[in-house]
PDB file of C-alpha atoms (C1' of nucleotides) in Angstrom:
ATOM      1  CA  UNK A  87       0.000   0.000   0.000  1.00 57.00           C
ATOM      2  CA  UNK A  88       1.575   3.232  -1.303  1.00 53.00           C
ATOM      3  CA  UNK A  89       2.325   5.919   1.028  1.00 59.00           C
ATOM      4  CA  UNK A  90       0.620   8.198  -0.937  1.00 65.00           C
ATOM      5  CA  UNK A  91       1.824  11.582   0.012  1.00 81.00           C
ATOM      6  CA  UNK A  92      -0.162  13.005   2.531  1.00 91.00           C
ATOM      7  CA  UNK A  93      -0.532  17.086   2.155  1.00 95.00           C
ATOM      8  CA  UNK A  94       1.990  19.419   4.741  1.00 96.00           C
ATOM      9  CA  UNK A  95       0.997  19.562   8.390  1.00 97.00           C
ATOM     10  CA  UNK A  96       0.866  22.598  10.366  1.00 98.00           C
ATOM     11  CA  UNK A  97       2.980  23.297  13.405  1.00 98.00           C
ATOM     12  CA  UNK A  98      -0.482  23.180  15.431  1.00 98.00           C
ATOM     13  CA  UNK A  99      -1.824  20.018  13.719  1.00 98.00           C
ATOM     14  CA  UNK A 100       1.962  18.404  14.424  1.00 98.00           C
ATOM     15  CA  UNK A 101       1.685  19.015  17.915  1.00 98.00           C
ATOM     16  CA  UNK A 102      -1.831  17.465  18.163  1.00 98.00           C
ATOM     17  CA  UNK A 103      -1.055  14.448  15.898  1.00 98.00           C
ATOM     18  CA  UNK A 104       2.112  13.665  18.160  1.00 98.00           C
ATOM     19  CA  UNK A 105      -0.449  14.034  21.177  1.00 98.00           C
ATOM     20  CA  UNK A 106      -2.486  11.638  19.631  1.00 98.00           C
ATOM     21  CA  UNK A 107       0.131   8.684  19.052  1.00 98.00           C
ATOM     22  CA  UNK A 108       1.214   9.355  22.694  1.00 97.00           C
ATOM     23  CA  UNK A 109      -2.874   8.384  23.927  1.00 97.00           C
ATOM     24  CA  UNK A 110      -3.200   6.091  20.872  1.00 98.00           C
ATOM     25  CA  UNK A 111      -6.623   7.254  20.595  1.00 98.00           C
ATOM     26  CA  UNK A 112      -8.740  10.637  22.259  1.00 98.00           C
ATOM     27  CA  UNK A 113     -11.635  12.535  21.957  1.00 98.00           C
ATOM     28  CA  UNK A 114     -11.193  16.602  21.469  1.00 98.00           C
ATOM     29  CA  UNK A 115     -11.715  16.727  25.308  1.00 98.00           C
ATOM     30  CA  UNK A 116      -9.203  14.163  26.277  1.00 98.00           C
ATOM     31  CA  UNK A 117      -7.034  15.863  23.837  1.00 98.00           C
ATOM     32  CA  UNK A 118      -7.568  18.747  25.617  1.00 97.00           C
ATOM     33  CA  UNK A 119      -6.942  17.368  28.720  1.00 96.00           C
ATOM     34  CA  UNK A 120      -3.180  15.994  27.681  1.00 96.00           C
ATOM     35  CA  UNK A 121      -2.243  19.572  26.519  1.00 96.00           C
ATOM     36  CA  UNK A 122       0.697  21.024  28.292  1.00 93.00           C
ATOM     37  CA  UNK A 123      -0.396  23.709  31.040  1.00 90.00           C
ATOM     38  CA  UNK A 124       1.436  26.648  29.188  1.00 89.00           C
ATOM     39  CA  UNK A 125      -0.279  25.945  26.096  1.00 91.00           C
ATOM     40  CA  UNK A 126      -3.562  27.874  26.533  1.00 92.00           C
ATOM     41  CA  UNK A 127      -5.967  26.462  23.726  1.00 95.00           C
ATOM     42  CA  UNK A 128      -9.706  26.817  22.967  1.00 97.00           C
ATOM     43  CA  UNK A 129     -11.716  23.159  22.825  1.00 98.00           C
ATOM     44  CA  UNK A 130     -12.928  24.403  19.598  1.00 97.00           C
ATOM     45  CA  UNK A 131      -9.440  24.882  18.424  1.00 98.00           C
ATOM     46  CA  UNK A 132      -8.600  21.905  19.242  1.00 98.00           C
ATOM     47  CA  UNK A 133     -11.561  20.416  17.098  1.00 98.00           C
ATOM     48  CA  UNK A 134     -10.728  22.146  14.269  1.00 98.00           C
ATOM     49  CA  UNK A 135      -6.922  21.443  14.394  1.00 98.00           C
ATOM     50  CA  UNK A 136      -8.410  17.217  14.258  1.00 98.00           C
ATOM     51  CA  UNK A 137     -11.030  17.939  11.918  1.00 98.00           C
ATOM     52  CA  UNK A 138      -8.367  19.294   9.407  1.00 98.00           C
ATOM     53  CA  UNK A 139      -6.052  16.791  10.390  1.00 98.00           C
ATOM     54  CA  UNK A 140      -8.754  14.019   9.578  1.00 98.00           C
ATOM     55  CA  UNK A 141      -9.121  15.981   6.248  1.00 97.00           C
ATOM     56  CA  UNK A 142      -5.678  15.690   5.502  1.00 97.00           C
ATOM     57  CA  UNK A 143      -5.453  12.055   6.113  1.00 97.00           C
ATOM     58  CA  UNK A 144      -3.427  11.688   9.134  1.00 98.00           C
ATOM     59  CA  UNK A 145      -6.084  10.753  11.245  1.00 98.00           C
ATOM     60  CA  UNK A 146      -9.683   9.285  11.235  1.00 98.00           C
ATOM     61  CA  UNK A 147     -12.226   8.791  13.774  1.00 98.00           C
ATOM     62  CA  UNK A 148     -14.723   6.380  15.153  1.00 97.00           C
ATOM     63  CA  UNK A 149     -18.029   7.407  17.080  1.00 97.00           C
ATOM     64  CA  UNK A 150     -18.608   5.890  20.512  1.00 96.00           C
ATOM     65  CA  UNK A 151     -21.697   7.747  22.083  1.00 95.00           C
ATOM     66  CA  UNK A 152     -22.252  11.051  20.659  1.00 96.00           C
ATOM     67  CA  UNK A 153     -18.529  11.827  20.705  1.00 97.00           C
ATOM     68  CA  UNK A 154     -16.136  11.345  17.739  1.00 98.00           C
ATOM     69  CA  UNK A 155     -12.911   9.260  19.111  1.00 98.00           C
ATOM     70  CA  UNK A 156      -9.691  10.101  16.849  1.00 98.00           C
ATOM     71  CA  UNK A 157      -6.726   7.892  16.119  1.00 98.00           C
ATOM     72  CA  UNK A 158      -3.912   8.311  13.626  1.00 98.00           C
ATOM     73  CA  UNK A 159      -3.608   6.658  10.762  1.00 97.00           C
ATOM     74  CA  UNK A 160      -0.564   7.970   9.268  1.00 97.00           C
ATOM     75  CA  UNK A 161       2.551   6.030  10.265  1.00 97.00           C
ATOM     76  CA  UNK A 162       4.819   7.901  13.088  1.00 97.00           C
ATOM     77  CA  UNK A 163       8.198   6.653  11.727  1.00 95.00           C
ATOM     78  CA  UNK A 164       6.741   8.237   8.108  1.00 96.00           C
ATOM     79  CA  UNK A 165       5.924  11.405   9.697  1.00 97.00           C
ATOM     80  CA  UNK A 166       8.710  11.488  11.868  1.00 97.00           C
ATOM     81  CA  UNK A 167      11.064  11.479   9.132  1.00 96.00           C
ATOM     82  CA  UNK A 168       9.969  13.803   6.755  1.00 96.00           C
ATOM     83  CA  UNK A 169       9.831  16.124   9.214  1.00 97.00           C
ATOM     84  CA  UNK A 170      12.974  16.009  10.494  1.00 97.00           C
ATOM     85  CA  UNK A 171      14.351  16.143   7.103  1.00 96.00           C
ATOM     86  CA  UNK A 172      12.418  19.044   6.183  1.00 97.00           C
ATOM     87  CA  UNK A 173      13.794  20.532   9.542  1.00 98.00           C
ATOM     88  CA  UNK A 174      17.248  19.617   8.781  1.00 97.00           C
ATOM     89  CA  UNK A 175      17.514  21.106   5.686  1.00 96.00           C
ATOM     90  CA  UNK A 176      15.796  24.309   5.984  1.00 97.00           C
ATOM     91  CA  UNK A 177      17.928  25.060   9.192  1.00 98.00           C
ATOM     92  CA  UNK A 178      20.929  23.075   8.898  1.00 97.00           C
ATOM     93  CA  UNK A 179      21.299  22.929   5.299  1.00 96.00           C
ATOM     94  CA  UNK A 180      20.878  18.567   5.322  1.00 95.00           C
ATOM     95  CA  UNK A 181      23.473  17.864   7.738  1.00 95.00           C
ATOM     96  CA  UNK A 182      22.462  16.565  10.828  1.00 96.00           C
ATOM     97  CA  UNK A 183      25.750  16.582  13.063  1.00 95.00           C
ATOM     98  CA  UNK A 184      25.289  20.218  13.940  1.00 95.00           C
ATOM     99  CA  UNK A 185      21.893  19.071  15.278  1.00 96.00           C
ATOM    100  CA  UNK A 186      23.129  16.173  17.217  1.00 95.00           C
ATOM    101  CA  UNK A 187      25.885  18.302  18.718  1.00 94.00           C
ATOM    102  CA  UNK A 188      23.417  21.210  19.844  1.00 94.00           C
ATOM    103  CA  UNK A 189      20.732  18.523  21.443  1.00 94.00           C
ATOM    104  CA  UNK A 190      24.172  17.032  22.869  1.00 93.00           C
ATOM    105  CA  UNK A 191      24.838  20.193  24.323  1.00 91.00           C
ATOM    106  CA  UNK A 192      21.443  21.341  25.646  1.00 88.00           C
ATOM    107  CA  UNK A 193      19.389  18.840  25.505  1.00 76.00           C
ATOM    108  CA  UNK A 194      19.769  17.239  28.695  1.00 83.00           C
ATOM    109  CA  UNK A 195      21.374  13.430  27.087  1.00 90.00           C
ATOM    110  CA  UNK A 196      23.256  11.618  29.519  1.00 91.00           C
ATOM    111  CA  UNK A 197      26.147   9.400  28.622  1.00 92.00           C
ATOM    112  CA  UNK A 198      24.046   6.516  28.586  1.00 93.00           C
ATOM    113  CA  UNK A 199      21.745   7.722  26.183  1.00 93.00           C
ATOM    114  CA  UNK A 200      25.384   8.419  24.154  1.00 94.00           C
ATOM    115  CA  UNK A 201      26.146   4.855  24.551  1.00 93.00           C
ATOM    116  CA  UNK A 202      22.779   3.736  23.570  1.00 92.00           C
ATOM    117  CA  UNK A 203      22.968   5.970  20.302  1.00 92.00           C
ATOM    118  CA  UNK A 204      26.356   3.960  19.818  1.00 91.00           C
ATOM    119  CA  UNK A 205      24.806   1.001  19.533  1.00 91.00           C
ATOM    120  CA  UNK A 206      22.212   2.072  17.119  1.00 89.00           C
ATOM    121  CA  UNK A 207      24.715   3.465  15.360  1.00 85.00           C
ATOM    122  CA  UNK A 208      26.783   0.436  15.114  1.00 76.00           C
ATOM    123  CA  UNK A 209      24.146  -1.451  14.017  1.00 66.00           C
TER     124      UNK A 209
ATOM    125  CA  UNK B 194      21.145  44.206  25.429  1.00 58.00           C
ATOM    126  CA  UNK B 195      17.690  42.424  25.729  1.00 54.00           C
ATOM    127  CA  UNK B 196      17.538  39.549  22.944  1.00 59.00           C
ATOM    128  CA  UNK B 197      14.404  41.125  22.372  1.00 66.00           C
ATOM    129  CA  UNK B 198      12.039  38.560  21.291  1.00 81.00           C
ATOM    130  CA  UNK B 199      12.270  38.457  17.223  1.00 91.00           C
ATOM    131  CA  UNK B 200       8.560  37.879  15.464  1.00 95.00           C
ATOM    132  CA  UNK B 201       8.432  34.187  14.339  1.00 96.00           C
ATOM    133  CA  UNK B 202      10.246  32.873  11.509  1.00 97.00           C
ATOM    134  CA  UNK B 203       8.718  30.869   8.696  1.00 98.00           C
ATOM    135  CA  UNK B 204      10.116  28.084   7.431  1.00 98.00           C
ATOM    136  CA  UNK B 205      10.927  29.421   3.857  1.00 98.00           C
ATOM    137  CA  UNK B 206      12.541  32.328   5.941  1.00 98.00           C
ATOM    138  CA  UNK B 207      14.280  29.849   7.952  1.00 98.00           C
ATOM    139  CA  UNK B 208      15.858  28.430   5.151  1.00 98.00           C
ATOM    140  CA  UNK B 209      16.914  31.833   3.784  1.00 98.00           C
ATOM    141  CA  UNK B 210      18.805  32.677   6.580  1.00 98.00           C
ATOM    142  CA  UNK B 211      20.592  29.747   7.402  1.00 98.00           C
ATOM    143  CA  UNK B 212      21.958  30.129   3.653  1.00 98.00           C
ATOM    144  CA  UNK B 213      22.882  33.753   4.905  1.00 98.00           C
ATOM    145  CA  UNK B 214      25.485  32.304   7.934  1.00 98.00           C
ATOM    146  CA  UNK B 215      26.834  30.044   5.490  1.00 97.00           C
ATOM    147  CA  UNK B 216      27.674  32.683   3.376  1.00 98.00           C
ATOM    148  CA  UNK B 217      28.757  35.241   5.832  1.00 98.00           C
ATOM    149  CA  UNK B 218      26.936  37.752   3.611  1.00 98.00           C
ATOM    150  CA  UNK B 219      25.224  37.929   0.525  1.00 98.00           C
ATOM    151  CA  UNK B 220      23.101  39.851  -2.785  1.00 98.00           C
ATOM    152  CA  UNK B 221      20.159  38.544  -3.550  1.00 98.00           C
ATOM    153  CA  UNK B 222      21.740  36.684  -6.582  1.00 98.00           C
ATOM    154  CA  UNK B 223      24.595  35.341  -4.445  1.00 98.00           C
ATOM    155  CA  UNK B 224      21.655  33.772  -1.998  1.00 98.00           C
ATOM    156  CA  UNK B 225      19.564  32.258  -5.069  1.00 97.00           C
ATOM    157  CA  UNK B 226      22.614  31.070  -6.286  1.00 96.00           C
ATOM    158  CA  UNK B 227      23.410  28.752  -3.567  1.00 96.00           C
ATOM    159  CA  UNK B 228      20.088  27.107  -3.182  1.00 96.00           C
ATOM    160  CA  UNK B 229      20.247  23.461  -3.563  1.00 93.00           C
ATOM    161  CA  UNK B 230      19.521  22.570  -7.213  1.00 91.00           C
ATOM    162  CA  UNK B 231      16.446  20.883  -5.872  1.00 89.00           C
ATOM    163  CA  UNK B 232      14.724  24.250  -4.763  1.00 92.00           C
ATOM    164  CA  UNK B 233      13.266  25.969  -7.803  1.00 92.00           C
ATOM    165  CA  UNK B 234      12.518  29.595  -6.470  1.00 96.00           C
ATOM    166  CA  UNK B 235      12.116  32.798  -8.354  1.00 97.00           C
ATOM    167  CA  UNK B 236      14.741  35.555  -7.827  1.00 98.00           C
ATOM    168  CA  UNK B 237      11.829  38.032  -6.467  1.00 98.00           C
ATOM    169  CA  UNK B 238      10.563  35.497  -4.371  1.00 98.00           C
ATOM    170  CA  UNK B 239      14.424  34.741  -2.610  1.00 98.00           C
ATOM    171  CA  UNK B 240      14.041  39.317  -2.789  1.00 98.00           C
ATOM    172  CA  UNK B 241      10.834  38.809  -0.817  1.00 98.00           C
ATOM    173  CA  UNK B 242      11.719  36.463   2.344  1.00 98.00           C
ATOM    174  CA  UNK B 243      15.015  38.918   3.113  1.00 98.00           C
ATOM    175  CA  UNK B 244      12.839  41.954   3.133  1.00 98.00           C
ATOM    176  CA  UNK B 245      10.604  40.231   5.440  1.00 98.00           C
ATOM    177  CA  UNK B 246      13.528  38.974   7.837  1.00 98.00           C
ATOM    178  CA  UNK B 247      14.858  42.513   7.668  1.00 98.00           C
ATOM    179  CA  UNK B 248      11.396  43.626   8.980  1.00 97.00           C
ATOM    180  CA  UNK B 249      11.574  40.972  11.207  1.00 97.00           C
ATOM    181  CA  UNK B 250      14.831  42.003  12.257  1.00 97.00           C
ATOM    182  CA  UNK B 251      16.686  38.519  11.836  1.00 98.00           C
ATOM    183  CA  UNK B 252      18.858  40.200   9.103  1.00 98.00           C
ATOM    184  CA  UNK B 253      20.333  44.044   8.070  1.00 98.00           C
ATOM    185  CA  UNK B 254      21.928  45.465   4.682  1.00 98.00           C
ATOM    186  CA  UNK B 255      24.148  47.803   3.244  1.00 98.00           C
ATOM    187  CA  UNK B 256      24.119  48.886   0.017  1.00 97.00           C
ATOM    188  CA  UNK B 257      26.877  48.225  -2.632  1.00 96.00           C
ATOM    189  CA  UNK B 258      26.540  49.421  -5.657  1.00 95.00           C
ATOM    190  CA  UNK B 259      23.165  49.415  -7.150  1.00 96.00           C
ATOM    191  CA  UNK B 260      22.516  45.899  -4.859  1.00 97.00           C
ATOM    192  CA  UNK B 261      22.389  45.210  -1.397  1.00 98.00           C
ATOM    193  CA  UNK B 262      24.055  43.107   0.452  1.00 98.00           C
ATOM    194  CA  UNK B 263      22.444  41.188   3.510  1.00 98.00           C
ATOM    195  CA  UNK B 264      23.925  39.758   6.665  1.00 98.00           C
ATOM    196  CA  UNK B 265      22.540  38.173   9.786  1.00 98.00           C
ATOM    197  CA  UNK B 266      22.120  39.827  12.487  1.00 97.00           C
ATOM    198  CA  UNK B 267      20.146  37.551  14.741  1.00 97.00           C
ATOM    199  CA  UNK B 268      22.820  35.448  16.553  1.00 97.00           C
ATOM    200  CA  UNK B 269      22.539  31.774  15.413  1.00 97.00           C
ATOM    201  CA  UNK B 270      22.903  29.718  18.237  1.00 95.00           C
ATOM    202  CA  UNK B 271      19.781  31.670  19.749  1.00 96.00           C
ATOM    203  CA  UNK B 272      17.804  31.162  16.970  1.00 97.00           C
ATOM    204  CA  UNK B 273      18.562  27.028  16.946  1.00 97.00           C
ATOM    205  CA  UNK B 274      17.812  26.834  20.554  1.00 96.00           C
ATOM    206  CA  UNK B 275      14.066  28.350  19.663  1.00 96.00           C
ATOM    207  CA  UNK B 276      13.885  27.096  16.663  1.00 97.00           C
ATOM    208  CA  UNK B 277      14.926  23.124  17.805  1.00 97.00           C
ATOM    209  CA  UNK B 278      13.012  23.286  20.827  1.00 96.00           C
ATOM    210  CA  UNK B 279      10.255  24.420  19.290  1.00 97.00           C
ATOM    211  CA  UNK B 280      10.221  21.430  16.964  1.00 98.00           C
ATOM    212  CA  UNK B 281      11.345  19.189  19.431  1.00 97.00           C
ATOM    213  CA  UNK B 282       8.032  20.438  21.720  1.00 96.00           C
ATOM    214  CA  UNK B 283       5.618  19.700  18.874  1.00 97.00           C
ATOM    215  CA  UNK B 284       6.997  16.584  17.052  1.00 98.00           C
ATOM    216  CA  UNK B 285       8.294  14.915  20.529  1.00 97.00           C
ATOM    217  CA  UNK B 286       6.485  16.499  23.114  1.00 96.00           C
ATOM    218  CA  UNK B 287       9.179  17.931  24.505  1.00 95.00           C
ATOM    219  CA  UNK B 288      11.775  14.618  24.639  1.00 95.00           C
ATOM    220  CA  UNK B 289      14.565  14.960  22.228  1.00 96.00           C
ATOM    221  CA  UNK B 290      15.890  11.051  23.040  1.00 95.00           C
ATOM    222  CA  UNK B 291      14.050  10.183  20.318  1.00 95.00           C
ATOM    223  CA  UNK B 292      14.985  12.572  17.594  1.00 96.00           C
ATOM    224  CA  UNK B 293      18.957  11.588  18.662  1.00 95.00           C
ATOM    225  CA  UNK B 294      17.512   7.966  17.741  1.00 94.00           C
ATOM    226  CA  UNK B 295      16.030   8.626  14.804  1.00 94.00           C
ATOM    227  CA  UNK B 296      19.106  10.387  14.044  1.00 94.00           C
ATOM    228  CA  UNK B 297      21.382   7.746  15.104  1.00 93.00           C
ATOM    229  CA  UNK B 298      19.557   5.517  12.471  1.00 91.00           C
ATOM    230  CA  UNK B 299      18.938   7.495   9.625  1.00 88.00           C
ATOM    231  CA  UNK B 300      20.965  10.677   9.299  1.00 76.00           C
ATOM    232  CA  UNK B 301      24.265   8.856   8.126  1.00 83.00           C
ATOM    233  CA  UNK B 302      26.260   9.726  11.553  1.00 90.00           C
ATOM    234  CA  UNK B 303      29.378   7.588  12.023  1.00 91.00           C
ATOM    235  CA  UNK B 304      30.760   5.959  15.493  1.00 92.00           C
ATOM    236  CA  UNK B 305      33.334   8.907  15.376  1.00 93.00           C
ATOM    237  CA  UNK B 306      30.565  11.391  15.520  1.00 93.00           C
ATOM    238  CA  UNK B 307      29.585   9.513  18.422  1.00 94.00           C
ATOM    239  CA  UNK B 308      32.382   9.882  20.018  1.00 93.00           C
ATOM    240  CA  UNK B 309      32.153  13.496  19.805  1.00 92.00           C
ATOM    241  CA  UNK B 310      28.916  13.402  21.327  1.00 92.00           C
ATOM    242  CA  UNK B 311      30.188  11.611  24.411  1.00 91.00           C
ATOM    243  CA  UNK B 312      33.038  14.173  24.950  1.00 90.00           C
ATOM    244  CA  UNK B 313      30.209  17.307  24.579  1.00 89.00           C
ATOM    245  CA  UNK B 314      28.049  15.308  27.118  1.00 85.00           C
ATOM    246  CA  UNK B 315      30.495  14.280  29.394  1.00 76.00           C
ATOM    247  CA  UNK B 316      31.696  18.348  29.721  1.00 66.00           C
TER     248      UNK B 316
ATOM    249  C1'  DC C 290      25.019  59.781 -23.613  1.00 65.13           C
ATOM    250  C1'  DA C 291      21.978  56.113 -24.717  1.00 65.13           C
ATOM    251  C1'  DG C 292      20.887  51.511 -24.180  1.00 65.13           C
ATOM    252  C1'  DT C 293      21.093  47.337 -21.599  1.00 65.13           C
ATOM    253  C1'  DA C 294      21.344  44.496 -17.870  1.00 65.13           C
ATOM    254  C1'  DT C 295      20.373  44.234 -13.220  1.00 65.13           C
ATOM    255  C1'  DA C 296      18.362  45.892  -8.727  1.00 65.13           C
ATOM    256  C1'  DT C 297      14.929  47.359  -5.694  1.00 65.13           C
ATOM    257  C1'  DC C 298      10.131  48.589  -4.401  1.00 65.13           C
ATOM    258  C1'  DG C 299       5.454  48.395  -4.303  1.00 65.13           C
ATOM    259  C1'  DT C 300       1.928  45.501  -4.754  1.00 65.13           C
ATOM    260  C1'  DA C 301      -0.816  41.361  -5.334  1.00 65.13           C
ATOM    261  C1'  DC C 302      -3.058  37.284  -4.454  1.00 65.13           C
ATOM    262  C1'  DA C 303      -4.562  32.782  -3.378  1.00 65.13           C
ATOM    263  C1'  DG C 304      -3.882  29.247   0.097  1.00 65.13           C
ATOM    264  C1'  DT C 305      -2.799  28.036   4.886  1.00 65.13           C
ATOM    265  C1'  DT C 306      -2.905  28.662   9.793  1.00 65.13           C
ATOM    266  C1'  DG C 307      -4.394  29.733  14.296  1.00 65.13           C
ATOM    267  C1'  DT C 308      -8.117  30.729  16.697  1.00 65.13           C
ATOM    268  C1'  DA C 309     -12.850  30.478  17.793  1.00 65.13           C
ATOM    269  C1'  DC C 310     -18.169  31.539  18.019  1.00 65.13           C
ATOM    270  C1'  DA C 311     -22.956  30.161  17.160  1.00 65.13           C
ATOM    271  C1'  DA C 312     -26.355  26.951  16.051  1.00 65.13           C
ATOM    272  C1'  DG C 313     -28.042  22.627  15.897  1.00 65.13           C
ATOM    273  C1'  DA C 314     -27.781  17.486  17.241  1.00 65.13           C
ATOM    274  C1'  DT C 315     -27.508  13.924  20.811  1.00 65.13           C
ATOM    275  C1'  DG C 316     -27.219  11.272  24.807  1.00 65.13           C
ATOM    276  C1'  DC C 317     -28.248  10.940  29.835  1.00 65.13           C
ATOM    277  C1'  DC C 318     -30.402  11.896  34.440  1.00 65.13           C
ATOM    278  C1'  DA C 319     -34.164  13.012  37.212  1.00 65.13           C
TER     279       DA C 319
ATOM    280  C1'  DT D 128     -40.027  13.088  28.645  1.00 65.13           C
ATOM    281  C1'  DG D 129     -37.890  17.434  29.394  1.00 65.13           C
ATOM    282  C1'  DG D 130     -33.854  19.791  30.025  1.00 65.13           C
ATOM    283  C1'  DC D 131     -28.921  20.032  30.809  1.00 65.13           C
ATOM    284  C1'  DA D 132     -24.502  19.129  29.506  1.00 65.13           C
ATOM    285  C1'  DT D 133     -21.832  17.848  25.570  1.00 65.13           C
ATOM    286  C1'  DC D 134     -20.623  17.277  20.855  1.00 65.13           C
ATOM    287  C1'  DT D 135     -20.238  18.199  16.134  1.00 65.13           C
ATOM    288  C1'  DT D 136     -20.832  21.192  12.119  1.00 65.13           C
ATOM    289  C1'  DG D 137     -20.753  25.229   9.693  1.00 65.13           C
ATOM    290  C1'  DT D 138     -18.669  29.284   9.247  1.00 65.13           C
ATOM    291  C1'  DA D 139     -15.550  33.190   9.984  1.00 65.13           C
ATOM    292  C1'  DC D 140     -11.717  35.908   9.800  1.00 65.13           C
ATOM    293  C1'  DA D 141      -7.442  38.232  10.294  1.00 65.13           C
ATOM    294  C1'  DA D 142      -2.556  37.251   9.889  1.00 65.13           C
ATOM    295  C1'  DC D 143       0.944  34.874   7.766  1.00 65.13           C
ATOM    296  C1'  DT D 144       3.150  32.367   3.782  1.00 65.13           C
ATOM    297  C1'  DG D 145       4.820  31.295  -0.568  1.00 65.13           C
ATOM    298  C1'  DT D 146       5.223  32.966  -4.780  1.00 65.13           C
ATOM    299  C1'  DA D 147       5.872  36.443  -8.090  1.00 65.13           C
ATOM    300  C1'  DC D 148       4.829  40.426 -11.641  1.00 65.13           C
ATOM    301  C1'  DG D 149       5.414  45.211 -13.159  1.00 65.13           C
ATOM    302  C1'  DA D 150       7.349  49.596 -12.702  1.00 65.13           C
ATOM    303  C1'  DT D 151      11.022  52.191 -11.598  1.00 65.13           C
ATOM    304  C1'  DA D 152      15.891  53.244 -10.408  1.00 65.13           C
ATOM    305  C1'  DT D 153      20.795  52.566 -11.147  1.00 65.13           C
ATOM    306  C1'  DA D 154      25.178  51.317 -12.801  1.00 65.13           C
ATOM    307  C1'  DC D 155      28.159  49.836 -16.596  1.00 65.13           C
ATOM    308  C1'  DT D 156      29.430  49.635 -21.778  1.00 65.13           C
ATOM    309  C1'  DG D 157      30.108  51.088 -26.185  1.00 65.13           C
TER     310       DG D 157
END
DNA sequence: CAGTATATCGTACAGTTGTACAAGATGCCA
DNA sequence: TGGCATCTTGTACAACTGTACGATATACTG
């Protein structure tokens, strides 16, 4: 089954999809619910930002009650990577060490996470 | 002096500027000149996104001869740390383990960058 | 100096995004 | 069954983005 090439997601409609694969499935409320305290976001919004993302294809929905329950459909690992390709390139230019140093640098990684990455690496 | 908080950067901008600190400085030409082959873009368009990070304040000219010539202002390693945790918020929730892994497996880093990484940690 | 190539400036414009209200549908409790 | 609490649907709308044309200004070249 072809990946067919879903259209661009939004910043917003990123932030909700990852939300999504970290509940497996929500309604708007629950998604609501999981939304960090800082980020101060209308229920409606947060409708809309599924709605479009059902529209888009990255998610669909089921109805259980009167509520619409939302689950993703588009693959993370797909998502994940064109993403942080896209990222890559528009602010690194397409290479990726510069990235790995700065996380290494501020991103709170311990050593063992190094010498996990080592293995993966090795692999 | 305040890094006073810049407007938001869009991602075509983004990409414009980080071809600006690779150059040091650069016309207009000199910038559409050294975008990937890939990236078909229009010389007005390339003439567009600096005016806007000038407004923005991300970038400055001076005028030489009948062009201008553009160079960053904004300092780089503040605009990563937004721009990175930013992404790392929405795609991640906030946990950049995983991007290092998905680095680690994909983005063609060898055990010596590794390495590197363990000696930036371990600082 | 006149023409040509090259720049900038002003402007445009459709599509996307973020944000959200209002109205109507639906399920549940008393 | 009537009403309350919830949901979804339709719609809106201003700001931002990506993309770019046309007019005008400016420097070099013969």
């Amino acid at each position: 089954m072809a990946k067919s090439k879903l259209p661009r997601m939004s910043p917003a409609e990123t932030e909700i999809l990852q939300l999504l694969w970290q509940l497996g499935e929500a309604t708007v409320q629950q998604t609501c619910d999981r939304l960090p305290r800082r980020r101060k976001i209308a229920y409606a919004t947060v409708q809309t930002l599924l709605r479009r993302l059902e529209n888009k294809g990255y998610i669909t929905h089921r109805t259980e009650g009167k509520a619409h329950v939302f689950l993703p459909v588009a693959k993370r690992e797909d998502v994940i990577k064109r993403s942080v390709s896209d990222f890559v390139n528009r602010l690194f230019g397409g290479d990726p060490i510069p990235l790995m140093h700065y996380l290494a640098e501020h991103g709170k990684i311990s050593a063992d996470d190094i010498e996990e990455l080592k293995r993966l690496v090795g692999k």
